[in-house]
XYZ file of C-alpha atoms in Angstrom:
636
model
C 0.142 0.136 -0.021
C 1.605 3.237 -0.902
C 2.750 6.149 1.314
C 1.744 9.662 0.354
C 4.454 11.558 1.456
C 8.448 11.569 1.492
C 9.513 12.302 -2.290
C 10.114 15.899 -2.810
C 7.081 17.830 -2.482
C 5.087 14.646 -1.150
C 2.069 14.420 0.562
C 2.420 15.092 4.381
C 1.784 17.080 7.594
C 3.366 18.205 10.949
C 0.777 16.919 13.461
C -1.145 19.126 15.132
C -3.909 21.059 13.719
C -2.307 24.144 15.165
C 1.306 23.075 14.100
C 1.056 24.427 10.950
C 2.190 27.415 11.220
C 4.931 30.000 10.271
C 8.477 29.261 11.152
C 10.502 31.418 13.589
C 6.803 32.386 15.084
C 7.795 30.351 18.970
C 9.511 32.783 21.856
C 9.710 32.630 25.635
C 6.744 33.659 27.343
C 6.180 37.530 26.427
C 10.057 38.020 26.034
C 10.922 36.599 29.572
C 13.579 33.853 29.405
C 14.867 31.872 31.906
C 17.688 33.118 32.368
C 16.796 36.568 33.273
C 17.111 38.096 36.514
C 14.910 41.019 37.768
C 15.998 43.860 40.365
C 15.806 43.092 44.096
C 12.496 44.598 44.596
C 9.573 45.159 42.199
C 6.890 47.197 43.338
C 4.965 45.749 40.543
C 5.549 42.082 41.466
C 4.503 42.864 44.985
C 1.478 44.704 44.500
C 0.252 42.193 42.565
C 0.931 39.483 45.063
C -1.042 41.227 48.232
C -4.632 40.358 46.573
C -3.480 36.668 47.534
C -2.351 37.715 50.618
C -6.256 39.030 51.810
C -7.086 35.540 52.704
C -4.851 35.101 54.958
C -4.864 38.522 56.496
C -5.268 37.400 60.048
C -2.337 35.183 59.699
C -0.316 37.475 57.858
C -1.316 39.650 61.133
C 0.108 37.000 63.562
C 3.304 36.873 61.858
C 3.811 40.411 61.633
C 3.498 40.817 65.571
C 5.286 37.448 65.983
C 8.285 39.251 64.012
C 8.063 42.118 65.968
C 8.325 40.579 68.963
C 10.731 38.246 68.313
C 12.876 42.051 67.398
C 12.263 43.377 69.937
C 12.936 40.445 72.101
C 16.457 39.841 70.764
C 17.466 43.061 70.164
C 16.681 44.231 73.615
C 19.437 42.160 74.724
C 22.370 43.944 74.489
C 20.562 46.909 76.126
C 20.250 44.601 79.199
C 23.962 43.716 79.171
C 24.818 47.266 78.771
C 22.186 47.936 81.924
C 24.145 45.330 83.920
C 27.529 46.429 83.324
C 26.284 50.249 84.111
C 24.498 49.697 87.199
C 24.722 46.410 88.455
C 28.431 45.034 88.149
C 30.001 48.365 88.925
C 27.844 48.861 92.141
C 28.768 45.286 92.788
C 24.420 44.415 92.944
C 24.313 40.372 92.365
C 20.936 40.291 93.147
C 20.424 42.865 89.723
C 22.639 40.790 88.117
C 20.364 38.100 88.797
C 17.645 39.765 87.413
C 19.376 40.865 84.544
C 20.268 37.186 84.061
C 16.546 35.886 83.968
C 15.285 38.706 81.878
C 18.008 37.730 79.277
C 16.896 34.214 79.482
C 13.108 35.250 79.209
C 13.885 37.156 76.097
C 15.860 34.533 74.435
C 12.317 31.967 75.200
C 10.322 34.835 74.026
C 12.458 35.403 70.847
C 12.385 31.787 70.090
C 8.487 31.239 70.631
C 8.177 34.413 68.491
C 9.991 33.306 65.399
C 8.097 29.656 65.576
C 5.004 31.286 65.738
C 6.096 33.548 62.635
C 8.109 31.260 60.741
C 5.288 28.275 60.853
C 2.796 31.196 59.788
C 4.519 32.413 57.244
C 4.945 28.869 56.059
C 1.212 28.324 55.925
C 0.501 31.102 54.055
C 3.445 30.946 51.648
C 2.612 27.431 50.607
C -1.597 28.207 50.187
C -0.454 31.449 48.266
C 1.196 28.512 45.710
C -1.343 26.326 45.785
C -3.191 29.406 44.770
C -1.008 30.747 42.270
C -0.315 27.561 40.427
C -3.849 26.501 40.301
C -5.228 29.623 38.725
C -2.227 29.376 36.321
C -3.396 25.726 35.383
C -7.048 26.978 34.771
C -5.946 29.746 32.891
C -3.535 28.312 30.750
C -6.270 25.390 29.903
C -8.412 28.567 28.646
C -5.869 30.082 26.690
C -6.180 29.903 22.725
C -3.446 27.387 20.740
C -2.270 30.902 19.522
C -0.500 31.594 22.710
C 1.708 27.842 22.844
C 2.359 29.282 19.322
C 4.151 31.904 20.653
C 5.365 29.963 23.510
C 7.145 26.772 23.738
C 5.795 23.918 26.292
C 8.362 23.767 28.516
C 8.764 27.412 29.284
C 5.089 27.543 30.306
C 5.557 24.389 32.690
C 8.780 26.705 34.222
C 6.383 29.621 34.498
C 3.595 27.120 36.577
C 6.442 25.293 38.428
C 9.913 26.779 39.180
C 8.672 30.707 38.823
C 5.780 29.854 41.409
C 7.997 27.710 43.605
C 10.713 30.538 43.810
C 8.488 33.180 44.017
C 6.846 31.181 47.438
C 10.199 30.399 48.613
C 10.723 34.432 48.656
C 7.647 34.841 50.588
C 8.461 31.873 53.517
C 12.135 32.524 53.679
C 14.228 35.701 51.415
C 11.282 38.518 51.909
C 10.861 37.151 55.595
C 14.728 37.371 56.563
C 15.002 40.899 54.983
C 11.852 42.187 56.545
C 12.979 40.639 59.685
C 16.251 42.509 59.522
C 15.305 45.367 58.514
C 12.488 45.567 61.715
C 16.027 44.584 63.630
C 17.712 47.363 61.897
C 14.811 50.059 63.124
C 15.055 48.760 66.692
C 19.129 49.054 66.575
C 18.962 52.644 65.498
C 16.152 53.462 68.692
C 18.364 51.498 70.990
C 21.403 53.366 69.729
C 19.424 56.829 69.801
C 18.639 56.277 72.986
C 21.502 55.195 74.945
C 24.157 57.711 73.456
C 22.945 60.252 70.443
C 26.745 61.522 70.073
C 27.920 58.361 70.014
C 24.939 56.885 67.598
C 25.883 59.591 65.068
C 29.704 58.979 64.986
C 28.568 55.287 64.404
C 26.163 56.097 61.343
C 29.695 58.043 59.468
C 30.353 54.580 58.188
C 26.741 54.702 56.169
C 28.161 56.371 53.334
C 31.051 54.554 52.656
C 28.719 51.367 52.794
C 26.441 52.686 50.237
C 29.291 53.529 47.916
C 30.527 49.733 48.279
C 27.012 47.996 47.860
C 25.937 50.113 44.609
C 29.249 49.336 42.983
C 29.021 45.742 44.647
C 25.558 45.513 43.016
C 26.616 46.190 39.648
C 28.887 43.480 39.220
C 27.006 41.174 41.090
C 24.067 41.542 38.562
C 26.461 41.101 35.598
C 28.057 38.374 37.167
C 24.845 36.445 38.818
C 22.946 36.697 34.924
C 26.505 35.260 33.276
C 26.296 32.325 35.722
C 22.602 32.032 34.894
C 23.006 32.092 31.325
C 25.857 29.310 31.215
C 24.121 26.932 33.083
C 20.749 27.304 30.944
C 23.369 26.416 27.957
C 25.084 23.531 29.608
C 21.533 22.661 30.487
C 20.429 23.092 26.879
C 23.253 20.510 25.682
C 23.020 18.007 28.058
C 18.790 17.657 27.243
C 19.805 17.500 23.079
C 22.807 14.933 23.744
C 20.544 12.493 26.182
C 17.721 13.084 23.529
C 19.591 12.525 20.350
C 22.063 9.909 21.805
C 20.822 7.701 19.105
C 22.079 9.651 16.383
C 24.652 10.915 18.229
C 26.158 6.956 18.637
C 25.148 6.087 14.962
C 27.375 9.165 13.604
C 30.244 8.265 16.189
C 30.112 11.739 17.548
C 30.591 10.449 21.295
C 34.059 12.404 21.711
C 33.218 15.358 19.776
C 30.375 16.163 21.722
C 32.144 15.478 24.704
C 34.783 18.015 23.795
C 31.913 20.249 23.581
C 30.178 20.052 26.913
C 33.692 20.184 28.150
C 33.796 23.714 26.659
C 30.372 24.543 28.342
C 30.531 23.348 31.363
C 33.861 25.091 31.706
C 32.215 28.523 31.045
C 29.945 27.630 33.594
C 32.939 26.790 35.700
C 34.551 30.220 35.794
C 31.247 31.903 35.418
C 30.394 30.272 38.825
C 33.723 30.927 40.048
C 33.606 34.916 39.061
C 29.863 35.166 40.757
C 31.831 33.576 43.879
C 34.795 36.074 43.731
C 32.150 38.994 43.579
C 30.305 37.632 46.359
C 33.523 36.994 48.392
C 34.694 40.343 47.796
C 32.145 42.233 49.398
C 31.419 40.742 52.544
C 34.984 41.316 54.009
C 34.396 45.066 53.413
C 31.448 44.702 55.406
C 33.236 43.247 58.110
C 36.142 46.086 57.384
C 33.288 48.425 58.429
C 32.053 46.941 61.205
C 35.393 46.795 62.503
C 35.792 50.818 62.029
C 32.465 51.611 63.121
C 33.070 49.623 66.843
C 36.844 51.144 66.669
C 35.080 54.533 66.402
C 32.716 53.793 69.015
C 35.794 52.069 71.567
C 38.143 55.473 70.054
C 35.234 58.233 70.572
C 33.479 56.539 73.873
C 37.026 55.869 75.527
C 38.223 59.534 74.738
C 34.978 60.872 76.507
C 35.617 58.573 79.449
C 39.131 59.872 79.969
C 38.264 63.456 79.428
C 35.448 62.735 81.985
C 32.146 64.072 80.058
C 30.353 60.602 81.145
C 30.017 58.680 84.281
C 32.904 55.711 84.082
C 30.350 53.161 84.826
C 27.467 54.540 82.410
C 30.236 55.169 79.780
C 31.743 51.902 79.786
C 28.180 49.744 79.919
C 27.314 52.195 76.739
C 30.268 50.958 74.754
C 29.920 47.723 75.542
C 26.025 48.127 74.376
C 27.283 50.197 71.314
C 29.716 47.350 70.378
C 27.038 44.535 70.241
C 24.551 46.766 68.442
C 27.138 47.406 66.142
C 27.561 43.770 64.781
C 23.510 43.525 64.588
C 23.554 46.931 62.669
C 25.368 45.685 59.481
C 23.332 42.296 59.540
C 20.709 43.349 56.654
C 23.547 43.919 54.429
C 24.756 40.529 55.390
C 21.993 38.933 54.437
C 20.889 40.711 50.965
C 24.216 39.595 50.306
C 23.580 36.076 50.723
C 19.774 36.616 49.436
C 20.551 38.876 46.532
C 20.140 36.145 44.223
C 16.941 34.393 45.253
C 15.720 38.361 45.348
C 16.696 38.844 41.783
C 14.944 35.387 40.254
C 11.909 35.455 42.331
C 11.357 39.072 41.169
C 12.123 37.951 37.960
C 9.995 35.166 38.256
C 6.618 37.127 39.708
C 6.932 39.272 36.575
C 6.492 36.216 34.348
C 4.007 34.674 36.442
C 1.817 37.827 36.305
C 2.485 38.629 32.263
C 1.162 34.859 31.739
C -1.703 35.278 33.840
C -2.683 38.594 32.450
C -2.500 36.968 28.741
C -6.305 36.984 27.589
C -7.697 34.269 25.522
C -8.060 35.081 22.135
C -10.925 32.719 21.244
C -13.738 33.805 23.649
C -17.505 32.751 23.681
C -19.656 36.055 22.674
C -21.755 37.475 25.423
C -24.923 36.472 23.364
C -23.133 32.966 22.172
C -25.830 30.245 21.718
C -25.428 26.774 22.608
C -24.997 24.682 19.428
C -27.435 22.069 18.847
C -27.481 18.404 17.590
C -26.283 19.311 14.213
C -26.355 17.258 10.845
C -22.486 18.292 9.545
C -23.191 21.122 6.687
C -19.857 22.938 7.119
C -19.436 25.870 4.824
C -16.192 28.240 4.323
C -17.416 31.217 2.760
C -14.922 33.857 1.512
C -12.103 32.418 4.450
C -9.068 34.063 4.719
C -6.808 33.707 7.620
C -3.624 34.855 9.118
C -1.343 33.991 11.860
C 0.759 36.707 11.161
C -0.548 39.896 10.212
C -0.478 40.304 6.273
C 0.786 36.925 5.804
C -2.472 34.483 4.926
C -2.044 31.246 5.204
C -5.496 30.449 3.824
C -6.784 32.679 1.575
C -10.581 33.095 0.340
C -11.353 29.533 0.673
C -15.099 29.005 -0.989
C -16.064 25.353 0.047
C -19.059 23.195 1.222
C -18.894 20.208 2.965
C -22.787 18.178 2.866
C -23.727 16.340 5.694
C -22.141 12.709 5.661
C -19.323 13.335 3.038
C -16.139 12.533 3.418
C -13.507 14.734 1.965
C -10.149 14.140 1.746
C -7.794 17.414 2.488
C -4.431 17.004 0.288
C -1.462 19.120 -0.933
C 2.385 19.638 -0.276
C 3.426 20.308 3.367
C 2.398 24.163 4.241
C -0.505 24.151 2.127
C -2.841 24.782 4.792
C -4.465 21.537 5.322
C -4.197 21.548 9.224
C -4.827 25.302 9.346
C -8.489 24.753 7.433
C -9.162 21.570 9.806
C -8.555 24.337 13.012
C -10.943 26.439 12.009
C -13.660 24.029 11.873
C -12.282 23.392 15.189
C -12.075 26.922 16.160
C -8.789 26.645 17.815
C -8.383 29.333 15.518
C -10.917 32.807 14.371
C -11.289 33.162 10.700
C -9.489 36.615 9.850
C -12.331 37.412 7.327
C -14.912 35.659 5.806
C -17.552 33.176 7.915
C -17.133 29.662 8.827
C -20.664 28.390 9.194
C -21.845 25.179 10.489
C -25.543 24.148 9.366
C -25.787 27.729 9.494
C -24.468 28.936 12.723
C -21.349 31.119 12.588
C -18.917 29.020 14.621
C -18.142 32.417 16.418
C -21.542 32.793 17.632
C -21.782 29.472 19.164
C -20.706 28.499 23.047
C -16.872 26.681 22.163
C -17.795 23.821 24.627
C -21.262 22.800 22.265
C -18.989 23.005 19.042
C -16.561 20.651 21.168
C -19.441 17.955 21.516
C -20.306 18.218 18.078
C -16.359 17.595 17.157
C -13.879 14.562 16.919
C -10.522 14.768 16.525
C -7.815 12.465 16.265
C -4.186 12.835 15.250
C -1.213 11.530 13.594
C 0.891 11.624 17.200
C -2.310 10.100 19.442
C -1.824 11.891 22.699
C -2.751 9.030 25.748
C -3.256 10.376 29.262
C -2.042 9.060 32.654
C -4.728 6.472 34.133
C -6.363 3.415 32.206
C -7.147 2.243 28.701
C -11.018 2.466 29.582
C -9.892 6.146 31.118
C -8.451 6.996 28.258
C -11.216 5.807 26.053
C -14.277 7.875 27.830
C -12.014 10.823 28.297
C -14.425 13.444 26.630
C -17.466 11.527 27.719
C -17.205 10.552 31.440
C -21.100 9.454 31.869
C -20.221 6.589 29.480
C -20.330 3.300 30.900
C -18.345 0.001 30.562
C -20.577 -1.408 27.838
C -20.658 2.151 25.955
C -16.450 1.677 26.211
C -16.477 -1.665 24.730
C -18.506 -0.880 22.235
C -16.491 1.879 20.957
C -13.095 -0.435 21.248
C -14.663 -3.055 19.158
C -15.934 -0.695 16.491
C -12.268 0.286 15.630
C -10.641 -3.043 16.472
C -9.180 -1.971 19.201
C -10.925 -4.598 21.815
C -8.695 -7.804 20.956
C -5.307 -6.394 21.932
C -6.878 -4.769 25.344
C -7.977 -7.981 26.392
C -4.616 -9.439 25.756
C -2.773 -6.285 27.857
C -1.816 -7.657 31.802
C -5.187 -5.907 33.260
C -7.484 -5.282 30.080
C -9.443 -2.008 29.990
C -8.024 -1.551 33.694
C -4.299 -1.617 32.686
C -2.429 1.397 33.320
C -0.724 3.449 30.716
C 2.599 4.818 31.089
C 3.546 8.527 30.175
C 1.977 8.935 26.688
C 0.795 5.748 26.452
C 4.769 4.408 25.854
C 3.842 0.740 27.377
C 1.839 0.735 24.177
C 2.686 0.388 20.609
C 2.060 3.387 18.113
C -0.513 1.569 16.684
C -2.003 0.299 19.909
C -2.003 3.950 20.977
C -3.734 5.032 17.792
C -6.688 2.467 18.166
C -7.499 3.675 21.356
C -7.226 7.337 19.782
C -10.204 6.224 17.503
C -12.179 4.723 20.148
C -12.178 7.785 22.040
C -13.058 9.520 19.216
C -15.876 7.139 18.233
C -17.476 7.052 21.846
C -18.513 10.685 22.026
C -20.685 9.932 18.558
C -19.353 13.390 16.801
C -21.270 14.346 13.897
C -18.536 15.999 12.376
C -14.818 14.008 12.181
C -11.516 15.562 11.811
C -8.499 12.655 10.875
C -5.149 14.355 11.117
C -2.576 12.049 9.280
C -4.278 9.623 11.915
C -2.906 6.116 10.201
C 0.364 7.706 8.749
C 2.938 6.212 11.118
C 1.033 2.606 11.322
C 2.069 -0.641 10.286
C 0.607 -2.362 7.173
C -1.226 -4.711 9.559
C -2.590 -1.672 11.904
C -3.579 -0.417 9.105
C -5.956 -2.733 7.578
C -7.911 -3.068 11.058
C -7.716 1.046 10.912
C -8.838 0.947 7.408
C -12.147 -1.349 8.448
C -12.851 0.841 11.557
C -12.340 3.917 9.419
C -15.642 2.871 7.158
C -17.655 2.540 10.289
C -16.660 5.417 11.629
C -17.176 7.987 9.147
C -20.551 6.421 8.088
C -23.001 9.244 8.067
C -20.255 11.566 9.810
C -19.232 14.989 8.036
C -15.556 13.824 8.057
C -12.203 16.291 7.013
C -9.338 13.824 6.368
C -5.690 14.980 5.880
C -3.987 11.809 4.440
C -1.498 10.651 2.079
C -1.607 7.182 2.294
C -3.551 6.598 -1.453
C -6.083 4.063 0.529
C -7.510 6.814 2.445
C -7.697 9.312 -0.111
C -9.360 6.970 -2.677
C -12.105 6.245 -0.148
C -13.041 9.892 -0.057
C -15.839 11.201 -1.345
C -14.351 14.436 -2.819
C -10.721 15.347 -2.866
C -9.822 18.982 -2.633
C -6.532 20.005 -3.512
C -4.554 23.197 -1.163
C -1.745 24.546 -2.775
C -0.131 27.679 -0.952
C -3.751 28.612 1.194
C -5.847 28.272 -1.847
C -7.959 25.422 -3.283
C -6.813 24.631 -6.488
C -8.805 21.580 -7.485
C -11.818 19.215 -6.405
C -13.215 15.685 -7.471
C -12.874 12.297 -6.839
C -9.268 10.358 -7.014
C -10.546 9.697 -10.278
C -11.950 12.470 -11.818
C -8.868 14.313 -10.498
C -5.984 11.850 -11.762
C -8.130 12.016 -15.276
C -7.979 16.000 -15.019
C -3.938 15.460 -14.704
C -3.451 18.618 -12.915
C -1.913 19.494 -9.691
C -3.489 16.175 -7.904
C -2.093 13.850 -10.698
C 1.174 14.897 -10.810
C 1.415 14.868 -6.972
C 0.041 11.200 -7.325
C 2.578 10.387 -10.178
C 5.454 11.702 -7.694
C 4.661 9.480 -4.484
C 2.605 6.486 -5.329
C 3.510 5.658 -9.057
C 7.460 6.539 -7.973
C 7.171 3.877 -5.343
C 5.529 0.809 -7.075
C 8.273 1.114 -10.058
C 5.733 3.215 -12.509
C 7.476 5.766 -14.805
C 6.636 9.334 -13.853
C 4.437 9.820 -17.434
C 1.808 7.108 -16.117
C 2.011 5.043 -19.269
C 1.635 2.194 -16.928
C -2.030 1.495 -15.832
C -3.188 3.081 -12.956
C -4.373 0.476 -10.285
C -8.185 -0.268 -10.082
C -10.245 1.575 -7.382
C -10.680 -1.957 -5.260
C -6.763 -2.431 -5.232
């Protein structure tokens, strides 16, 4: 049996109806790459997150109170130590020292309890927000038009739902919490310093301008270094994925050594990028510690001079210096934590930006406000001067005029890119026509509810997609109320029942990912059963028999006769047996209908169809291109 395709200009297709589109259309989600880093703080992202916090307002208040209590309890300890030196050690007051010791232990317990409450409550909020965001994104992506996936790779969309949401959740439960806690502590440190000694506090603050300059310079270098590190690991991952996916080709061409050398190069680039990022990170910490030492030295120097000059009470002065020395260490904690959290904050802000850009994407195919439910149809399909463009000004279909009668089977043929799959995509309303109308039983498909249209259609693709679950779950995927008898009857109709019964657990056999524990032919038969159980009035077969073996095709051809009977059918195929059995053959070329008729009529016309036929079928059977040999009979 001839396979219509494979020769230059042959009749082939690329699978899913939505996949026939201009090359170069793919890009990352709204221009955001996975290796892109955002700002350390993005107000627009944080503002969008607040609505997700509203259901947990009480818990958020609880966590905030816990954070403040922990900050007060923790930062009151140096104050008490200074007080112990000033009042009790200088005066040999053992009872007072005991009270200070008890107070320090009590503050430590309070700080621990408050931090525990704060962290568990924040984790509860973060994980619930993660659940809400991920559920909302899943539901939103399910409703987006196929044009969204035309522009965005599936892997990147999955990364939005999985990785970006997780990074954002980590920010809420750890990174942002640490930063807020540090800055709350910083505010308390400043208050304690000003309360203890304004003059000495101002001396301590003299290092702040130097710190600001250091952090500004470091941030510029760090951003460049971290971006390079993320880009290099993205290249490593892409190289690894490509080589693992193409390992058969690699081994067949003996490319192992060359590919190993290429991987070593990109891996070495990643190593140098990470070493440089580590150097940048390592460089700032000693500078911060130097400033801590400088501030401490200034406190001791200025405080000591005042003591020597008798400007302050000796006991009080020593206690103040001790408290200041302890507070200076805490004063720089936010800077240390910012360095440690820097990359996480950038990744989280960039991830949040990408998440909300996906959520802001509006479906292009939506029901009109006055959309009606499509009633039971006879299957009369009319293309009324239809033109369609994926990209503005680049028509893929142009001025299509076609009427398919109820119960008629129409075979769509043409070279790759002729517009066959695009035409059937319009019937399923994966896209809306650019100009003209597409009518089903007189109803413009744009005026009916999409779900009611989908219930009237059945689609079988070249690469059958099976879902996780049992065989019977896959067959009744589009008709959940189907009984066991309905499932078995559908399987028998398409010739799948016998092989299903031979499976380890029959109809209860659990399929692996995409049904890979079945052969391609078996997966295709289950896809046929899934289509027939819904009893659609309009059927679309997109290269449904292209990749099956001859024996399976015989079974499928028998099933097709029963499947197509009484249904309006669009068949995209390059198998002669499928095309020849159609009531009408429609030939597309460059997005236009150039010929129509039966198989025999078009061969007799000796036009585009006959030329394609000679280029494929006759060459496969050893006939001359000139057609001197007799053509096979209709039943051959």
